[in-house]
PDB file of C-alpha atoms in Angstrom:
ATOM      1  CA  UNK N   1      69.407 179.909 120.870  1.00  0.00           C
ATOM      2  CA  UNK N   2      72.584 178.140 119.424  1.00  0.00           C
ATOM      3  CA  UNK N   3      71.550 174.813 118.280  1.00  0.00           C
ATOM      4  CA  UNK N   4      73.820 171.952 121.354  1.00  0.00           C
ATOM      5  CA  UNK N   5      76.607 170.259 119.078  1.00  0.00           C
ATOM      6  CA  UNK N   6      77.498 166.631 120.118  1.00  0.00           C
ATOM      7  CA  UNK N   7      81.046 165.582 120.374  1.00  0.00           C
ATOM      8  CA  UNK N   8      81.872 162.359 117.705  1.00  0.00           C
ATOM      9  CA  UNK N   9      81.148 159.368 119.487  1.00  0.00           C
ATOM     10  CA  UNK N  10      79.162 160.781 122.033  1.00  0.00           C
ATOM     11  CA  UNK N  11      76.567 158.865 123.380  1.00  0.00           C
ATOM     12  CA  UNK N  12      72.499 160.504 123.109  1.00  0.00           C
ATOM     13  CA  UNK N  13      71.926 158.102 126.039  1.00  0.00           C
ATOM     14  CA  UNK N  14      73.616 156.772 128.911  1.00  0.00           C
ATOM     15  CA  UNK N  15      76.451 154.452 126.908  1.00  0.00           C
ATOM     16  CA  UNK N  16      77.426 151.259 128.579  1.00  0.00           C
ATOM     17  CA  UNK N  17      80.974 150.480 128.227  1.00  0.00           C
ATOM     18  CA  UNK N  18      82.036 146.653 128.277  1.00  0.00           C
ATOM     19  CA  UNK N  19      84.934 145.999 130.459  1.00  0.00           C
ATOM     20  CA  UNK N  20      86.524 142.195 131.344  1.00  0.00           C
ATOM     21  CA  UNK N  21      85.485 141.545 135.204  1.00  0.00           C
ATOM     22  CA  UNK N  22      88.963 140.154 134.786  1.00  0.00           C
ATOM     23  CA  UNK N  23      91.673 141.934 133.456  1.00  0.00           C
ATOM     24  CA  UNK N  24      94.769 140.392 134.819  1.00  0.00           C
ATOM     25  CA  UNK N  25      93.044 136.429 133.954  1.00  0.00           C
ATOM     26  CA  UNK N  26      92.502 138.113 130.153  1.00  0.00           C
ATOM     27  CA  UNK N  27      96.920 138.984 130.248  1.00  0.00           C
ATOM     28  CA  UNK N  28      97.133 135.669 131.953  1.00  0.00           C
ATOM     29  CA  UNK N  29      95.190 133.058 128.994  1.00  0.00           C
ATOM     30  CA  UNK N  30      97.035 135.178 125.975  1.00  0.00           C
ATOM     31  CA  UNK N  31     100.126 133.704 126.625  1.00  0.00           C
ATOM     32  CA  UNK N  32      99.049 130.331 127.923  1.00  0.00           C
ATOM     33  CA  UNK N  33      96.944 129.832 123.936  1.00  0.00           C
ATOM     34  CA  UNK N  34     100.341 130.294 122.802  1.00  0.00           C
ATOM     35  CA  UNK N  35     102.340 128.319 125.018  1.00  0.00           C
ATOM     36  CA  UNK N  36      99.434 125.303 123.678  1.00  0.00           C
ATOM     37  CA  UNK N  37      99.657 126.036 119.822  1.00  0.00           C
ATOM     38  CA  UNK N  38     103.129 125.917 120.144  1.00  0.00           C
ATOM     39  CA  UNK N  39     103.366 122.490 121.885  1.00  0.00           C
ATOM     40  CA  UNK N  40     100.595 121.167 119.246  1.00  0.00           C
ATOM     41  CA  UNK N  41     102.923 122.423 116.177  1.00  0.00           C
ATOM     42  CA  UNK N  42     106.104 120.692 117.790  1.00  0.00           C
ATOM     43  CA  UNK N  43     103.807 117.202 117.810  1.00  0.00           C
ATOM     44  CA  UNK N  44     102.689 117.528 114.956  1.00  0.00           C
ATOM     45  CA  UNK N  45     106.669 118.366 113.496  1.00  0.00           C
ATOM     46  CA  UNK N  46     107.463 115.320 115.459  1.00  0.00           C
ATOM     47  CA  UNK N  47     105.444 113.147 113.991  1.00  0.00           C
ATOM     48  CA  UNK N  48     105.996 114.414 109.837  1.00  0.00           C
ATOM     49  CA  UNK N  49     109.884 113.375 111.500  1.00  0.00           C
ATOM     50  CA  UNK N  50     109.338 110.187 112.930  1.00  0.00           C
ATOM     51  CA  UNK N  51     107.160 108.991 109.755  1.00  0.00           C
ATOM     52  CA  UNK N  52     110.174 110.442 107.005  1.00  0.00           C
ATOM     53  CA  UNK N  53     112.159 108.190 109.495  1.00  0.00           C
ATOM     54  CA  UNK N  54     110.008 105.180 108.789  1.00  0.00           C
ATOM     55  CA  UNK N  55     109.669 106.091 104.994  1.00  0.00           C
ATOM     56  CA  UNK N  56     113.658 105.747 105.349  1.00  0.00           C
ATOM     57  CA  UNK N  57     114.197 102.804 106.969  1.00  0.00           C
ATOM     58  CA  UNK N  58     111.614 101.237 104.693  1.00  0.00           C
ATOM     59  CA  UNK N  59     113.461 102.091 101.779  1.00  0.00           C
ATOM     60  CA  UNK N  60     116.950 101.109 103.089  1.00  0.00           C
ATOM     61  CA  UNK N  61     115.420  97.513 104.494  1.00  0.00           C
ATOM     62  CA  UNK N  62     114.242  98.145 100.527  1.00  0.00           C
ATOM     63  CA  UNK N  63     117.339  98.164  98.768  1.00  0.00           C
ATOM     64  CA  UNK N  64     119.226  95.426 101.052  1.00  0.00           C
ATOM     65  CA  UNK N  65     116.732  93.010  99.990  1.00  0.00           C
ATOM     66  CA  UNK N  66     117.173  93.628  96.259  1.00  0.00           C
ATOM     67  CA  UNK N  67     121.190  93.756  96.645  1.00  0.00           C
ATOM     68  CA  UNK N  68     120.427  90.203  98.825  1.00  0.00           C
ATOM     69  CA  UNK N  69     118.304  88.861  96.037  1.00  0.00           C
ATOM     70  CA  UNK N  70     120.725  90.138  93.219  1.00  0.00           C
ATOM     71  CA  UNK N  71     123.459  88.801  94.953  1.00  0.00           C
ATOM     72  CA  UNK N  72     121.708  85.482  95.532  1.00  0.00           C
ATOM     73  CA  UNK N  73     121.146  84.467  92.012  1.00  0.00           C
ATOM     74  CA  UNK N  74     125.127  85.338  91.151  1.00  0.00           C
ATOM     75  CA  UNK N  75     125.628  82.898  93.458  1.00  0.00           C
ATOM     76  CA  UNK N  76     122.730  80.307  92.607  1.00  0.00           C
ATOM     77  CA  UNK N  77     124.053  80.719  88.707  1.00  0.00           C
ATOM     78  CA  UNK N  78     127.519  79.865  90.009  1.00  0.00           C
ATOM     79  CA  UNK N  79     126.469  77.064  91.763  1.00  0.00           C
ATOM     80  CA  UNK N  80     124.759  75.367  88.628  1.00  0.00           C
ATOM     81  CA  UNK N  81     127.757  76.255  86.345  1.00  0.00           C
ATOM     82  CA  UNK N  82     129.864  73.617  88.963  1.00  0.00           C
ATOM     83  CA  UNK N  83     126.834  71.400  88.388  1.00  0.00           C
ATOM     84  CA  UNK N  84     127.203  71.085  84.753  1.00  0.00           C
ATOM     85  CA  UNK N  85     131.171  71.432  84.861  1.00  0.00           C
ATOM     86  CA  UNK N  86     131.213  68.112  87.213  1.00  0.00           C
ATOM     87  CA  UNK N  87     128.643  66.763  84.597  1.00  0.00           C
ATOM     88  CA  UNK N  88     131.382  66.865  82.065  1.00  0.00           C
ATOM     89  CA  UNK N  89     134.484  65.860  84.339  1.00  0.00           C
ATOM     90  CA  UNK N  90     132.154  62.518  85.605  1.00  0.00           C
ATOM     91  CA  UNK N  91     131.728  61.918  81.777  1.00  0.00           C
ATOM     92  CA  UNK N  92     135.685  62.485  80.855  1.00  0.00           C
ATOM     93  CA  UNK N  93     136.061  65.675  80.369  1.00  0.00           C
ATOM     94  CA  UNK N  94     139.642  65.548  81.250  1.00  0.00           C
ATOM     95  CA  UNK N  95     140.857  63.380  78.630  1.00  0.00           C
ATOM     96  CA  UNK N  96     140.979  60.196  77.710  1.00  0.00           C
ATOM     97  CA  UNK N  97     144.313  60.208  78.857  1.00  0.00           C
ATOM     98  CA  UNK N  98     144.158  61.649  81.788  1.00  0.00           C
ATOM     99  CA  UNK N  99     143.970  59.444  85.196  1.00  0.00           C
ATOM    100  CA  UNK N 100     140.918  61.513  86.581  1.00  0.00           C
ATOM    101  CA  UNK N 101     138.853  60.374  83.395  1.00  0.00           C
ATOM    102  CA  UNK N 102     140.233  56.806  84.229  1.00  0.00           C
ATOM    103  CA  UNK N 103     138.570  56.855  87.623  1.00  0.00           C
ATOM    104  CA  UNK N 104     135.271  57.394  86.476  1.00  0.00           C
ATOM    105  CA  UNK N 105     135.570  55.029  83.779  1.00  0.00           C
ATOM    106  CA  UNK N 106     136.968  52.457  85.406  1.00  0.00           C
ATOM    107  CA  UNK N 107     134.779  53.088  88.757  1.00  0.00           C
ATOM    108  CA  UNK N 108     137.392  52.713  90.334  1.00  0.00           C
ATOM    109  CA  UNK N 109     136.169  52.864  93.954  1.00  0.00           C
ATOM    110  CA  UNK N 110     139.344  53.232  96.024  1.00  0.00           C
ATOM    111  CA  UNK N 111     139.796  56.598  95.027  1.00  0.00           C
ATOM    112  CA  UNK N 112     136.384  57.915  96.595  1.00  0.00           C
ATOM    113  CA  UNK N 113     137.125  58.583  99.996  1.00  0.00           C
ATOM    114  CA  UNK N 114     134.771  59.286 103.106  1.00  0.00           C
ATOM    115  CA  UNK N 115     136.161  62.290 104.129  1.00  0.00           C
ATOM    116  CA  UNK N 116     136.727  63.814 100.287  1.00  0.00           C
ATOM    117  CA  UNK N 117     140.063  64.310 101.677  1.00  0.00           C
ATOM    118  CA  UNK N 118     141.791  63.102  98.185  1.00  0.00           C
ATOM    119  CA  UNK N 119     144.452  65.074  96.227  1.00  0.00           C
ATOM    120  CA  UNK N 120     145.362  65.675  92.465  1.00  0.00           C
ATOM    121  CA  UNK N 121     142.960  63.346  90.524  1.00  0.00           C
ATOM    122  CA  UNK N 122     141.173  62.282  93.338  1.00  0.00           C
ATOM    123  CA  UNK N 123     140.266  65.699  94.396  1.00  0.00           C
ATOM    124  CA  UNK N 124     136.941  66.624  95.439  1.00  0.00           C
ATOM    125  CA  UNK N 125     135.779  62.806  95.076  1.00  0.00           C
ATOM    126  CA  UNK N 126     133.833  60.937  97.788  1.00  0.00           C
ATOM    127  CA  UNK N 127     131.735  57.764  99.480  1.00  0.00           C
ATOM    128  CA  UNK N 128     128.541  58.102 101.477  1.00  0.00           C
ATOM    129  CA  UNK N 129     129.439  58.231 105.197  1.00  0.00           C
ATOM    130  CA  UNK N 130     128.711  54.979 107.114  1.00  0.00           C
ATOM    131  CA  UNK N 131     126.266  54.646 109.678  1.00  0.00           C
ATOM    132  CA  UNK N 132     124.989  57.065 111.795  1.00  0.00           C
ATOM    133  CA  UNK N 133     127.556  59.755 110.727  1.00  0.00           C
ATOM    134  CA  UNK N 134     127.321  63.129 108.876  1.00  0.00           C
ATOM    135  CA  UNK N 135     126.889  62.848 105.313  1.00  0.00           C
ATOM    136  CA  UNK N 136     130.385  63.284 103.102  1.00  0.00           C
ATOM    137  CA  UNK N 137     128.597  66.761 101.353  1.00  0.00           C
ATOM    138  CA  UNK N 138     128.008  67.881 105.456  1.00  0.00           C
ATOM    139  CA  UNK N 139     130.794  66.586 106.921  1.00  0.00           C
ATOM    140  CA  UNK N 140     133.097  68.175 104.020  1.00  0.00           C
ATOM    141  CA  UNK N 141     134.284  72.225 103.879  1.00  0.00           C
ATOM    142  CA  UNK N 142     133.258  72.601 100.493  1.00  0.00           C
ATOM    143  CA  UNK N 143     135.675  76.160 100.004  1.00  0.00           C
ATOM    144  CA  UNK N 144     138.280  74.034 100.941  1.00  0.00           C
ATOM    145  CA  UNK N 145     138.055  69.813  99.298  1.00  0.00           C
ATOM    146  CA  UNK N 146     136.053  70.882  96.476  1.00  0.00           C
ATOM    147  CA  UNK N 147     137.142  70.894  92.992  1.00  0.00           C
ATOM    148  CA  UNK N 148     137.153  74.150  91.778  1.00  0.00           C
ATOM    149  CA  UNK N 149     135.099  75.207  88.342  1.00  0.00           C
ATOM    150  CA  UNK N 150     137.082  73.923  85.301  1.00  0.00           C
ATOM    151  CA  UNK N 151     140.035  72.777  87.516  1.00  0.00           C
ATOM    152  CA  UNK N 152     139.225  69.028  84.920  1.00  0.00           C
ATOM    153  CA  UNK N 153     137.090  70.275  82.001  1.00  0.00           C
ATOM    154  CA  UNK N 154     139.425  73.340  81.073  1.00  0.00           C
ATOM    155  CA  UNK N 155     136.624  75.808  81.256  1.00  0.00           C
ATOM    156  CA  UNK N 156     136.923  79.533  82.552  1.00  0.00           C
ATOM    157  CA  UNK N 157     134.480  81.436  84.172  1.00  0.00           C
ATOM    158  CA  UNK N 158     134.622  84.779  85.203  1.00  0.00           C
ATOM    159  CA  UNK N 159     135.268  86.424  89.261  1.00  0.00           C
ATOM    160  CA  UNK N 160     136.059  88.550  90.988  1.00  0.00           C
ATOM    161  CA  UNK N 161     134.405  92.030  89.776  1.00  0.00           C
ATOM    162  CA  UNK N 162     131.875  93.931  89.504  1.00  0.00           C
ATOM    163  CA  UNK N 163     128.369  91.664  89.454  1.00  0.00           C
ATOM    164  CA  UNK N 164     130.313  88.472  88.981  1.00  0.00           C
ATOM    165  CA  UNK N 165     130.936  85.597  91.937  1.00  0.00           C
ATOM    166  CA  UNK N 166     134.136  86.699  94.305  1.00  0.00           C
ATOM    167  CA  UNK N 167     135.430  83.402  94.044  1.00  0.00           C
ATOM    168  CA  UNK N 168     134.557  80.142  91.317  1.00  0.00           C
ATOM    169  CA  UNK N 169     132.361  77.651  92.529  1.00  0.00           C
ATOM    170  CA  UNK N 170     132.971  74.502  93.569  1.00  0.00           C
ATOM    171  CA  UNK N 171     131.716  71.131  94.027  1.00  0.00           C
ATOM    172  CA  UNK N 172     132.100  67.727  95.236  1.00  0.00           C
ATOM    173  CA  UNK N 173     131.443  63.700  93.967  1.00  0.00           C
ATOM    174  CA  UNK N 174     129.975  61.180  95.485  1.00  0.00           C
ATOM    175  CA  UNK N 175     130.137  57.478  93.998  1.00  0.00           C
ATOM    176  CA  UNK N 176     126.535  55.815  95.379  1.00  0.00           C
ATOM    177  CA  UNK N 177     126.493  52.155  95.306  1.00  0.00           C
ATOM    178  CA  UNK N 178     124.189  50.870  92.682  1.00  0.00           C
ATOM    179  CA  UNK N 179     121.178  48.913  93.150  1.00  0.00           C
ATOM    180  CA  UNK N 180     120.766  46.716  92.473  1.00  0.00           C
ATOM    181  CA  UNK N 181     124.487  45.912  91.768  1.00  0.00           C
ATOM    182  CA  UNK N 182     124.485  45.732  87.669  1.00  0.00           C
ATOM    183  CA  UNK N 183     122.584  49.043  87.435  1.00  0.00           C
ATOM    184  CA  UNK N 184     124.159  51.948  85.930  1.00  0.00           C
ATOM    185  CA  UNK N 185     126.458  54.350  88.361  1.00  0.00           C
ATOM    186  CA  UNK N 186     124.933  57.153  89.970  1.00  0.00           C
ATOM    187  CA  UNK N 187     126.468  60.567  91.451  1.00  0.00           C
ATOM    188  CA  UNK N 188     125.717  62.474  93.848  1.00  0.00           C
ATOM    189  CA  UNK N 189     127.187  66.947  92.980  1.00  0.00           C
ATOM    190  CA  UNK N 190     127.388  68.700  95.538  1.00  0.00           C
ATOM    191  CA  UNK N 191     128.150  72.632  94.177  1.00  0.00           C
ATOM    192  CA  UNK N 192     128.771  75.766  96.333  1.00  0.00           C
ATOM    193  CA  UNK N 193     128.227  79.203  94.613  1.00  0.00           C
ATOM    194  CA  UNK N 194     129.504  82.715  96.033  1.00  0.00           C
ATOM    195  CA  UNK N 195     127.773  85.555  94.829  1.00  0.00           C
ATOM    196  CA  UNK N 196     129.419  89.026  94.827  1.00  0.00           C
ATOM    197  CA  UNK N 197     129.881  89.161  98.189  1.00  0.00           C
ATOM    198  CA  UNK N 198     131.545  86.258  99.696  1.00  0.00           C
ATOM    199  CA  UNK N 199     129.235  85.539 102.576  1.00  0.00           C
ATOM    200  CA  UNK N 200     126.278  85.131 100.095  1.00  0.00           C
ATOM    201  CA  UNK N 201     125.991  81.202  99.598  1.00  0.00           C
ATOM    202  CA  UNK N 202     124.404  79.028  97.634  1.00  0.00           C
ATOM    203  CA  UNK N 203     124.241  75.102  97.788  1.00  0.00           C
ATOM    204  CA  UNK N 204     122.777  73.517  95.157  1.00  0.00           C
ATOM    205  CA  UNK N 205     123.170  69.370  94.947  1.00  0.00           C
ATOM    206  CA  UNK N 206     122.230  66.628  92.087  1.00  0.00           C
ATOM    207  CA  UNK N 207     121.888  63.114  91.331  1.00  0.00           C
ATOM    208  CA  UNK N 208     123.565  62.388  87.857  1.00  0.00           C
ATOM    209  CA  UNK N 209     123.571  58.931  85.771  1.00  0.00           C
ATOM    210  CA  UNK N 210     125.908  58.318  83.907  1.00  0.00           C
ATOM    211  CA  UNK N 211     126.421  57.316  79.780  1.00  0.00           C
ATOM    212  CA  UNK N 212     126.808  52.994  79.426  1.00  0.00           C
ATOM    213  CA  UNK N 213     126.847  51.916  76.110  1.00  0.00           C
ATOM    214  CA  UNK N 214     123.512  53.269  74.166  1.00  0.00           C
ATOM    215  CA  UNK N 215     122.234  55.211  77.589  1.00  0.00           C
ATOM    216  CA  UNK N 216     122.863  58.698  78.028  1.00  0.00           C
ATOM    217  CA  UNK N 217     123.838  60.425  80.572  1.00  0.00           C
ATOM    218  CA  UNK N 218     121.243  62.314  82.544  1.00  0.00           C
ATOM    219  CA  UNK N 219     120.426  64.648  85.482  1.00  0.00           C
ATOM    220  CA  UNK N 220     117.664  62.357  88.018  1.00  0.00           C
ATOM    221  CA  UNK N 221     117.262  64.918  89.728  1.00  0.00           C
ATOM    222  CA  UNK N 222     118.145  68.537  91.979  1.00  0.00           C
ATOM    223  CA  UNK N 223     117.794  70.310  94.981  1.00  0.00           C
ATOM    224  CA  UNK N 224     118.961  73.639  96.362  1.00  0.00           C
ATOM    225  CA  UNK N 225     120.048  72.817 100.393  1.00  0.00           C
ATOM    226  CA  UNK N 226     119.544  76.677 101.899  1.00  0.00           C
ATOM    227  CA  UNK N 227     120.777  75.595 105.637  1.00  0.00           C
ATOM    228  CA  UNK N 228     124.109  74.215 104.233  1.00  0.00           C
ATOM    229  CA  UNK N 229     126.241  76.303 106.978  1.00  0.00           C
ATOM    230  CA  UNK N 230     123.771  75.177 109.279  1.00  0.00           C
ATOM    231  CA  UNK N 231     124.403  71.742 108.804  1.00  0.00           C
ATOM    232  CA  UNK N 232     128.115  71.786 108.068  1.00  0.00           C
ATOM    233  CA  UNK N 233     128.662  73.510 111.471  1.00  0.00           C
ATOM    234  CA  UNK N 234     126.415  70.510 112.860  1.00  0.00           C
ATOM    235  CA  UNK N 235     128.573  67.869 111.533  1.00  0.00           C
ATOM    236  CA  UNK N 236     132.049  69.571 112.550  1.00  0.00           C
ATOM    237  CA  UNK N 237     131.138  69.587 116.229  1.00  0.00           C
TER     238      UNK N 237
END
């Protein structure tokens, strides 16, 4: 009797096949899982985009801050140059025969105006305000009433291109009352400097003692007036 051949894959015993109890549910779950994966990927991409935008904004803000600080240094240097130019002016840089020098030599108080409105050799010369009035250096428009750098000293300061100041710095000089009356004359200098961007402004102020006899000239101190624009607007109202 010929042996019985079994078909390949046939079971030697009753076979049991795994049949999903609900084929339709399995088919529905596959698209749902793919949709969840897509949503997750979209959220990840959105998070990466937000991180990239945040980094870009931070980099731009840092660059703007660095540019402003560099421009502020330019304005500060210009204002300091104006302080030194004012000191030369007080010491007679205009020359011994100049009416400007005569004002400082004779301490002609009438040449100093409370509104800083003098012209010609009296430009930029101020008297301290009286009473409750705002100080002359606050009320006056430094850009208009101030002495342009080099006007009386003959010096020049490059301006107007690249990282140079947009305009020449300016200064005012106030003659302060002597205390006691026989003391050396004391001047208050207020200088305005701008950066390569004319909107960047630095205002410096110093107290200067003019040379008298054997006593040398001396800057007694200086400060930056960071809120000068606000003070000037308040004094102008």
